[in-house]
Coordinates of C-alpha atoms in Angstrom, one line a residue:
M17 CA 101.1 115.6 26.3
E18 CA 104.7 116.3 27.1
K19 CA 104.0 116.1 30.8
Q20 CA 102.2 112.8 30.3
S21 CA 105.1 111.4 28.3
T22 CA 107.5 112.4 31.2
V23 CA 105.4 110.5 33.7
E24 CA 105.1 107.4 31.5
N25 CA 108.9 107.4 31.0
F26 CA 109.5 107.6 34.7
L27 CA 107.1 104.7 35.4
Q28 CA 108.7 102.6 32.8
Q29 CA 112.2 103.2 34.2
Y30 CA 110.8 102.6 37.7
D31 CA 109.3 99.3 36.8
A32 CA 112.4 98.3 34.9
G33 CA 114.5 99.0 38.0
N34 CA 112.2 96.8 40.1
Q35 CA 112.5 94.0 37.6
Q36 CA 116.3 94.2 37.5
L37 CA 116.6 93.8 41.3
E38 CA 118.9 90.9 41.9
L39 CA 117.2 88.4 44.3
P40 CA 118.9 85.4 45.9
E41 CA 117.8 81.9 44.9
F42 CA 115.3 81.4 47.8
L43 CA 113.4 84.5 46.6
K44 CA 113.1 83.5 42.9
K45 CA 109.5 82.4 43.3
Y46 CA 108.5 86.0 44.1
H47 CA 108.4 89.1 41.9
I48 CA 108.7 92.8 42.9
L49 CA 105.5 94.8 42.6
S50 CA 106.7 98.2 43.9
C51 CA 109.2 100.0 46.0
I52 CA 108.0 101.2 49.4
Y53 CA 111.3 103.0 50.3
E54 CA 114.8 103.1 49.0
K55 CA 117.9 104.2 51.0
T56 CA 121.6 103.8 50.5
E57 CA 121.9 100.7 52.6
K58 CA 118.3 99.7 53.3
S59 CA 115.2 99.2 51.1
C60 CA 111.8 97.7 51.3
Y61 CA 109.6 96.3 48.5
L62 CA 106.1 95.0 48.0
A63 CA 106.5 91.5 46.6
A64 CA 104.1 88.8 45.5
D65 CA 104.2 85.0 45.1
K66 CA 104.3 84.3 41.3
K67 CA 101.8 81.4 41.7
T68 CA 99.4 82.5 44.4
D69 CA 99.8 86.3 44.0
E70 CA 99.9 86.5 47.8
K71 CA 101.6 89.7 48.9
Y72 CA 104.6 90.1 51.2
L73 CA 107.1 92.7 52.4
L74 CA 110.7 92.2 51.4
K75 CA 113.3 94.1 53.5
I76 CA 116.9 94.3 52.4
N77 CA 119.8 95.5 54.5
R78 CA 123.2 96.1 52.8
N79 CA 124.8 97.9 55.8
K80 CA 127.8 95.8 56.8
N81 CA 128.1 97.5 60.1
G82 CA 124.4 97.0 60.9
C83 CA 124.3 93.4 59.7
G84 CA 122.1 91.4 62.0
I85 CA 119.3 93.9 62.5
L86 CA 116.9 92.0 60.1
K87 CA 117.9 88.7 61.8
A88 CA 116.9 90.2 65.1
E89 CA 113.6 91.3 63.7
H90 CA 113.1 87.8 62.2
Q91 CA 113.6 86.2 65.6
K92 CA 111.0 88.6 67.2
L93 CA 108.5 87.8 64.5
C94 CA 109.0 84.0 65.0
Q95 CA 108.5 84.5 68.7
L96 CA 105.3 86.3 68.1
S97 CA 104.0 83.8 65.5
K98 CA 104.5 81.0 68.0
A99 CA 102.7 82.8 70.7
F100 CA 99.9 84.4 68.6
P101 CA 99.6 82.3 65.4
K102 CA 96.3 83.9 64.4
E103 CA 97.7 87.4 64.5
Y104 CA 101.4 87.0 63.5
R105 CA 102.8 84.9 60.7
S106 CA 106.4 83.6 60.6
S107 CA 108.9 85.3 58.4
T108 CA 111.7 84.0 56.2
Y109 CA 115.3 85.3 56.7
Q110 CA 118.6 84.7 54.8
E111 CA 122.0 86.4 54.6
E112 CA 124.1 86.3 51.5
N113 CA 127.4 88.0 50.9
G114 CA 126.9 90.5 53.8
T115 CA 123.3 91.4 52.6
E116 CA 120.3 90.5 54.7
Y117 CA 116.9 89.6 53.3
L118 CA 113.7 89.4 55.3
L119 CA 110.4 88.3 53.7
K120 CA 107.5 88.9 56.1
N121 CA 103.7 89.2 56.1
Y122 CA 102.1 92.2 54.4
I123 CA 99.2 94.0 56.1
P124 CA 97.1 95.9 53.6
G125 CA 96.1 99.3 54.9
I126 CA 97.5 102.8 55.5
D127 CA 99.6 104.2 58.4
L128 CA 98.0 106.1 61.2
E129 CA 99.2 109.5 59.8
D130 CA 97.5 108.9 56.5
Y131 CA 94.4 107.5 58.2
Q132 CA 94.2 110.6 60.4
E133 CA 94.5 112.8 57.3
R134 CA 91.9 111.0 55.3
N135 CA 89.3 110.7 58.2
R136 CA 89.8 114.0 60.1
P137 CA 88.4 114.8 62.5
L138 CA 88.2 111.6 64.4
S139 CA 85.7 111.5 67.2
I140 CA 86.8 111.3 70.8
Q141 CA 85.4 107.8 70.9
E142 CA 87.5 106.7 68.0
V143 CA 90.7 108.3 69.4
L144 CA 90.2 106.5 72.7
R145 CA 89.3 103.2 71.0
L146 CA 92.4 103.4 68.8
A147 CA 94.6 104.1 71.9
I148 CA 93.0 101.1 73.8
Q149 CA 93.6 98.8 70.8
I150 CA 97.2 99.9 70.6
C151 CA 97.6 99.1 74.3
E152 CA 96.2 95.6 73.7
I153 CA 98.7 95.0 70.9
V154 CA 101.6 96.1 73.1
E155 CA 100.3 94.3 76.1
K156 CA 100.6 91.0 74.2
L157 CA 104.3 91.8 73.4
H158 CA 105.0 92.4 77.1
T159 CA 103.4 89.1 78.2
L160 CA 105.9 87.0 76.3
T161 CA 108.8 85.2 78.0
P162 CA 111.1 87.1 77.7
P163 CA 109.0 90.2 77.0
I164 CA 109.4 92.0 73.7
L165 CA 109.9 95.8 73.8
H166 CA 109.0 97.5 70.5
R167 CA 110.7 100.8 71.3
D168 CA 109.6 102.6 68.2
I169 CA 105.8 103.1 68.6
K170 CA 104.8 105.9 66.4
P171 CA 102.0 106.8 63.8
K172 CA 104.1 105.6 60.9
N173 CA 104.6 102.2 62.5
L174 CA 100.9 101.7 63.0
I175 CA 98.9 100.3 60.0
I176 CA 95.2 100.7 60.0
D177 CA 93.6 97.9 58.0
Y178 CA 90.3 98.2 56.0
K179 CA 88.3 97.3 59.1
G180 CA 89.8 100.1 61.1
M181 CA 91.9 97.9 63.3
P182 CA 95.5 99.0 64.1
H183 CA 98.6 96.7 63.6
L184 CA 102.0 97.4 64.9
I185 CA 104.8 96.9 62.4
D186 CA 108.6 97.3 62.0
F187 CA 110.3 95.3 64.8
E188 CA 113.8 96.4 63.8
T189 CA 114.4 98.3 67.0
A190 CA 112.5 95.7 69.2
R191 CA 114.5 93.8 71.8
N192 CA 113.9 91.3 74.5
Y193 CA 113.9 92.8 78.0
C194 CA 116.7 91.7 80.3
E195 CA 116.3 92.7 83.9
S196 CA 120.0 92.4 84.7
K197 CA 121.0 95.2 82.2
S198 CA 121.5 98.7 83.6
R199 CA 121.2 100.4 80.1
D200 CA 120.8 99.5 76.4
T201 CA 123.9 98.5 74.4
V202 CA 122.5 100.1 71.2
L203 CA 120.5 103.3 71.2
L204 CA 117.7 103.1 68.7
G205 CA 114.4 104.8 68.2
T206 CA 112.8 107.7 66.3
K207 CA 113.7 111.3 67.3
G208 CA 110.6 113.0 68.8
N209 CA 109.0 109.7 69.7
A210 CA 111.8 108.0 71.6
A211 CA 111.6 108.0 75.4
P212 CA 114.4 109.7 77.3
E213 CA 116.0 106.4 78.4
Q214 CA 116.5 105.5 74.7
Y215 CA 119.2 108.2 74.7
G216 CA 121.2 106.3 77.2
Y217 CA 119.9 107.5 80.6
S218 CA 118.9 104.0 81.6
Q219 CA 117.7 100.6 80.3
T220 CA 114.5 100.6 78.3
D221 CA 111.6 98.5 79.7
V222 CA 107.9 98.3 79.3
R223 CA 107.5 101.9 80.4
T224 CA 109.4 102.9 77.2
D225 CA 106.6 101.5 75.1
I226 CA 104.1 103.3 77.4
F227 CA 105.9 106.5 76.5
G228 CA 105.4 105.6 72.8
I229 CA 101.7 105.0 73.2
G230 CA 101.5 108.3 75.1
K231 CA 103.1 110.1 72.1
V232 CA 100.6 108.5 69.7
L233 CA 97.8 109.7 72.0
E234 CA 99.3 113.2 72.0
F235 CA 99.4 113.1 68.2
L236 CA 95.7 112.1 67.9
C237 CA 94.7 114.7 70.5
V238 CA 96.5 117.5 68.6
E239 CA 95.3 116.4 65.2
N240 CA 91.6 116.2 66.3
D241 CA 91.5 119.3 68.5
I242 CA 90.6 117.3 71.7
C243 CA 91.2 120.6 73.6
K244 CA 87.9 121.8 72.0
I245 CA 85.6 119.1 73.2
K246 CA 82.8 120.4 75.4
N247 CA 83.2 118.2 78.5
A248 CA 85.9 119.8 80.5
K249 CA 86.3 116.8 82.8
T250 CA 86.9 114.4 79.9
R251 CA 89.3 116.9 78.3
K252 CA 91.3 117.1 81.5
Q253 CA 91.3 113.3 82.0
I254 CA 92.7 112.7 78.5
K255 CA 95.3 115.4 78.9
N256 CA 96.4 113.9 82.3
I257 CA 96.7 110.4 80.8
A258 CA 98.9 111.6 78.0
A259 CA 101.0 113.6 80.4
R260 CA 101.5 110.7 82.8
A261 CA 102.3 108.3 80.0
T262 CA 105.0 110.6 78.6
A263 CA 106.6 111.7 81.9
F264 CA 110.4 112.1 81.6
D265 CA 111.1 109.8 84.6
P266 CA 109.8 106.3 83.9
A267 CA 108.9 106.0 87.6
H268 CA 106.3 108.7 87.1
R269 CA 104.6 107.0 84.2
Y270 CA 102.0 104.2 84.2
Q271 CA 104.0 101.2 85.4
S272 CA 102.3 98.7 83.0
V273 CA 100.3 98.8 79.8
P274 CA 97.2 97.4 81.5
M275 CA 97.2 100.4 83.9
L276 CA 97.3 102.8 80.9
K277 CA 94.6 100.8 79.1
C278 CA 92.3 100.8 82.2
A279 CA 92.6 104.6 82.5
L280 CA 91.7 105.0 78.8
K281 CA 88.7 102.6 79.2
K282 CA 87.4 104.6 82.1
V283 CA 87.3 107.7 80.1
L284 CA 85.7 105.9 77.1
R285 CA 83.0 104.5 79.3
R286 CA 82.3 108.0 80.5
V287 CA 82.0 109.3 76.9
D288 CA 80.1 106.4 75.4
E289 CA 79.0 103.0 76.8
G290 CA 79.6 101.6 73.3
Y291 CA 77.6 100.6 70.2
L292 CA 77.1 97.1 71.5
L293 CA 75.4 98.1 74.7
K294 CA 73.2 100.6 72.8
K295 CA 72.2 97.9 70.4
I296 CA 71.3 95.5 73.2
H297 CA 69.2 98.2 74.8
I298 CA 67.4 99.0 71.5
I299 CA 66.8 95.3 70.8
G300 CA 65.5 94.8 74.4
T301 CA 63.2 97.8 74.1
V302 CA 61.8 96.5 70.8
E303 CA 61.2 93.0 72.2
A304 CA 59.5 94.5 75.3
V305 CA 57.2 96.7 73.1
T306 CA 56.4 93.7 70.9
A307 CA 55.6 91.6 74.0
V308 CA 53.2 94.3 75.4
L309 CA 51.4 94.6 72.0
L310 CA 51.0 90.8 71.8
L311 CA 49.7 90.7 75.4
F312 CA 47.3 93.5 74.6
A313 CA 46.0 91.6 71.6
V314 CA 45.5 88.5 73.6
L315 CA 43.6 90.4 76.4
W316 CA 41.5 92.2 73.8
E317 CA 40.5 88.9 72.2
A318 CA 39.7 87.5 75.6
G319 CA 37.3 90.4 76.2
I320 CA 39.2 91.8 79.2
F321 CA 38.7 95.5 78.1
Y322 CA 35.0 95.1 77.2
Q323 CA 32.1 92.7 77.7
K324 CA 32.5 90.1 75.0
P325 CA 29.2 89.2 73.2
S326 CA 27.8 85.8 73.8
P327 CA 27.1 83.4 70.9
A328 CA 23.4 84.1 71.3
E329 CA 23.9 87.9 71.0
L330 CA 26.1 87.3 67.9
E331 CA 23.2 85.4 66.3
T332 CA 20.6 88.0 67.0
G333 CA 22.9 90.8 66.1
K334 CA 22.6 92.5 69.5
T335 CA 25.8 93.7 71.1
P336 CA 26.3 94.6 74.7
D337 CA 26.5 98.2 76.0
I338 CA 30.3 98.7 76.3
S339 CA 29.7 101.6 78.6
K340 CA 28.7 99.0 81.2
S341 CA 32.0 97.2 81.2
S342 CA 32.7 95.0 84.0
E343 CA 34.2 96.6 87.0
T344 CA 37.7 95.6 88.2
K345 CA 37.4 94.0 91.6
I346 CA 40.0 95.2 94.0
P347 CA 41.2 92.6 96.4
S348 CA 40.8 93.2 100.1
Q349 CA 43.5 95.2 101.8
I350 CA 46.3 93.1 103.0
A351 CA 46.2 92.5 106.7
E352 CA 47.9 94.8 109.1
D353 CA 51.2 93.8 110.7
S354 CA 51.0 90.9 113.1
P355 CA 50.7 91.9 116.8
E356 CA 54.1 90.5 117.5
E357 CA 55.7 92.8 115.0
S358 CA 53.6 95.8 116.2
D359 CA 54.5 95.1 119.9
K360 CA 58.2 94.8 118.9
A361 CA 58.1 98.1 117.1
V362 CA 56.4 99.8 120.1
Q363 CA 58.9 98.4 122.6
E364 CA 61.9 99.8 120.6
I365 CA 63.2 103.0 122.3
P366 CA 65.3 104.9 119.8
E367 CA 68.7 105.9 121.0
K368 CA 70.2 109.3 120.7
E369 CA 71.4 109.6 117.1
S370 CA 74.5 111.4 116.1
E371 CA 74.6 113.6 113.0
P372 CA 76.3 111.7 110.1
L373 CA 79.4 113.2 108.5
Q374 CA 78.6 115.1 105.3
A375 CA 80.6 115.0 102.0
S376 CA 81.3 118.2 100.1
D377 CA 78.2 117.5 98.0
G378 CA 76.0 117.1 101.0
Q379 CA 75.9 113.3 100.9
P380 CA 76.4 111.3 104.1
M381 CA 79.8 109.7 104.6
F382 CA 80.8 106.7 106.6
H383 CA 84.2 105.2 107.6
T384 CA 83.3 101.8 109.2
G385 CA 82.8 99.7 106.1
D386 CA 79.8 98.1 107.9
M387 CA 76.5 97.7 106.0
K388 CA 74.7 98.1 109.3
D389 CA 75.8 101.8 109.4
V390 CA 74.6 102.2 105.8
V391 CA 71.1 100.9 106.8
K392 CA 71.0 103.1 109.9
T393 CA 71.7 106.1 107.7
I394 CA 69.1 105.2 105.1
T395 CA 66.4 104.5 107.6
G396 CA 67.3 107.1 110.2
K397 CA 67.1 104.5 112.9
N398 CA 69.6 102.9 115.2
K399 CA 67.5 99.8 115.9
I400 CA 66.4 98.1 112.7
S401 CA 63.4 95.7 112.5
Q402 CA 62.6 93.2 109.7
K403 CA 59.8 95.6 108.7
D404 CA 62.4 98.3 108.1
Y405 CA 64.5 96.0 106.0
E406 CA 61.4 95.1 103.9
Q407 CA 60.8 98.8 103.1
I408 CA 64.3 99.3 101.6
T409 CA 64.2 99.3 97.8
R410 CA 67.6 100.9 97.1
I411 CA 71.1 100.7 98.5
A412 CA 73.6 103.3 97.1
V413 CA 77.1 103.6 98.5
I414 CA 79.8 104.9 96.2
G415 CA 83.2 104.8 97.9
N416 CA 82.6 106.2 101.4
Q417 CA 79.5 108.2 100.4
I418 CA 75.9 107.1 101.0
Y419 CA 73.5 108.5 98.5
E420 CA 69.9 109.4 99.2
A421 CA 67.0 107.8 97.3
E422 CA 66.3 110.8 95.2
T423 CA 69.9 111.1 93.9
E424 CA 70.3 110.1 90.3
L425 CA 73.2 107.8 90.0
E426 CA 73.0 106.0 86.7
D427 CA 74.9 108.7 84.8
M428 CA 77.2 109.7 87.6
V429 CA 80.9 109.1 87.0
D430 CA 81.5 107.9 90.5
C431 CA 79.3 104.8 90.3
M432 CA 81.2 103.5 87.3
G433 CA 84.6 103.6 89.0
F434 CA 85.9 106.7 87.2
E435 CA 86.7 109.1 90.1
A436 CA 90.4 109.0 90.7
N437 CA 90.1 110.7 94.1
L438 CA 87.3 108.5 95.4
V439 CA 88.0 107.0 98.9
N440 CA 87.2 103.2 99.0
G441 CA 84.3 102.5 101.3
G442 CA 85.8 99.3 102.7
I443 CA 82.5 97.3 102.6
T444 CA 83.3 93.5 102.6
D445 CA 80.2 91.8 104.0
I446 CA 76.8 92.4 102.2
S447 CA 74.9 89.6 104.0
L448 CA 72.4 92.1 105.3
L449 CA 71.0 92.5 101.8
S450 CA 69.5 89.1 102.0
K451 CA 67.0 90.6 104.6
M452 CA 65.7 93.0 102.0
P453 CA 63.1 91.2 99.9
N454 CA 62.0 94.3 98.0
L455 CA 65.5 95.5 97.0
K456 CA 65.3 96.8 93.4
E457 CA 68.5 98.9 92.9
V458 CA 72.0 98.3 94.3
F459 CA 74.9 100.7 93.9
L460 CA 77.9 99.3 95.8
C461 CA 80.9 100.7 93.9
D462 CA 84.6 101.1 95.0
Q463 CA 84.3 98.8 98.0
K464 CA 86.1 95.6 98.9
I465 CA 83.4 93.1 98.3
T466 CA 84.4 89.6 97.2
D467 CA 81.3 87.5 97.9
I468 CA 77.9 88.4 96.4
S469 CA 76.0 85.2 97.2
P470 CA 73.7 87.1 99.6
L471 CA 72.1 88.6 96.5
K472 CA 70.6 85.3 95.5
S473 CA 67.1 85.4 94.1
L474 CA 66.5 89.1 95.2
P475 CA 64.2 91.1 92.9
I476 CA 67.1 93.4 91.9
E477 CA 66.6 95.3 88.6
K478 CA 69.8 97.4 88.5
L479 CA 73.1 96.2 89.9
Y480 CA 76.2 98.4 90.0
L481 CA 79.3 96.7 91.5
S482 CA 82.2 98.5 89.8
G483 CA 85.5 98.7 91.6
N484 CA 85.3 95.7 93.9
Q485 CA 87.2 92.4 94.2
I486 CA 84.6 90.0 92.9
S487 CA 85.6 87.1 90.7
D488 CA 82.5 84.9 90.8
F489 CA 79.3 86.4 89.3
S490 CA 77.4 83.1 88.8
V491 CA 74.8 84.1 91.4
I492 CA 73.6 86.8 89.0
E493 CA 71.7 84.0 87.2
T494 CA 69.2 83.9 90.0
L495 CA 68.2 87.6 89.7
E496 CA 65.2 87.1 87.4
Q497 CA 64.3 90.8 87.3
L498 CA 67.8 92.1 86.5
N499 CA 68.1 94.4 83.4
V500 CA 71.3 96.4 84.1
L501 CA 74.6 95.1 85.3
F502 CA 77.8 97.1 85.7
I503 CA 80.9 95.2 87.0
V504 CA 83.8 97.4 85.8
D505 CA 87.2 97.0 87.5
N506 CA 86.6 93.5 89.0
P507 CA 88.9 90.4 88.6
V508 CA 86.1 88.6 86.7
S509 CA 86.7 84.9 86.2
I510 CA 83.1 83.4 86.3
L511 CA 80.2 85.1 84.5
P512 CA 76.6 84.1 84.7
D513 CA 74.6 82.5 82.0
F514 CA 72.9 85.7 80.7
S515 CA 70.4 83.6 78.7
K516 CA 68.6 82.9 82.0
L517 CA 67.9 86.6 82.5
K518 CA 64.8 87.3 80.4
Q519 CA 64.6 91.0 81.5
F520 CA 68.3 91.8 80.8
L521 CA 69.2 94.8 78.7
R522 CA 72.6 96.3 79.5
L523 CA 76.0 95.0 80.5
N524 CA 79.2 96.9 81.2
L525 CA 82.4 94.9 81.9

């Protein structure tokens, strides 16, 4: 009882202190709910509108020497609210008698440290997705004119809302980047998270925020024992990304947030194609099974699988002998090749063929960037007839390596643009593919393709074009048999109307 009485007395004094807080006239319509932190010269409170009960954060700065820091934060928040009104709300600022007041939007949730503690261990997928989402937030800051540098990205400044989405807060140390400056006038940041240049070595720039994101990634990796994940390649990739992002010399870091985000996305795609793609695949499978069952029911009703009784037999009660079901008539064999084609094939005298270069994994390599050389390797011929083209059902070239028909590629890291050391194959012209009317699978990743119009109306079922320079994918609409499309790492500007693809199941952008 004595302990309970002590707690109650403390809470009463605490509430009384909040109520006695002197607020300027422009804040009279708000009342203080709680104190978030209290320091000698700075404090922060959770406030609410007396009429609407809408919550806000109220920051107060009494530091005469540091007067203007909340004004600078207010200016950054106004810049953000104009650029991204759906994500950032404008703030209210006023200075009275040397004290600064900043009223800004309140984001309900918990900081990343608490979120990590409550939800440990986070999966590798969640760690990567959080890092990617943080990149997307910071990327928006850097796209402004002039760019905003946050300069204090750390777990405590990342609020995770109730939907699991991160929000970057506390723009006190943020500044607008000025290219003409050689170093920062004021050194700000959090010890342990601040980049080396924040200690005065040079001016901070976008790479300073990349350092901060890297430190957050390191925090998540340590807290969730990423070093213990089974896949050694994934473990090494994440470690290398964090190390590069936090390099001492800014020149050795990722040079932009999109570059860092791309590296993280590549690892995430390796770990998990994502819930949405799986859901699409499941729905597609269910729809396909349903269609088969409906077709079976229709065919059964039509008597395809047995001799359906005639009306007379139904009247007499006699049923046919189902053991004498109608035989399936096999159409006559398709005619042999025309004499012209046969003569042409006979007259072809194969030239002496050189042995193709072999990669370390035994796959043929090529260096010309010419699709003709790919076809020659696949067919084993130097002179290719139309009949040869018609027999090709798969083209698989990843970088400068040509893969044989029996090689499984769908789960290979290379075909999705993940291999950092892959040599670009240099293929630019794929017009030869239009001569392949039976082409079912195309793997042309890490090339220099810009035009895919030769694919028009081909019976392609699986199409992997990661790591190219393709912007217009509208021709995909004509691929009626397509069910898988991978177009990672392309400057996509025009996508097809996927509703026209009735067989489509999976997409990876």
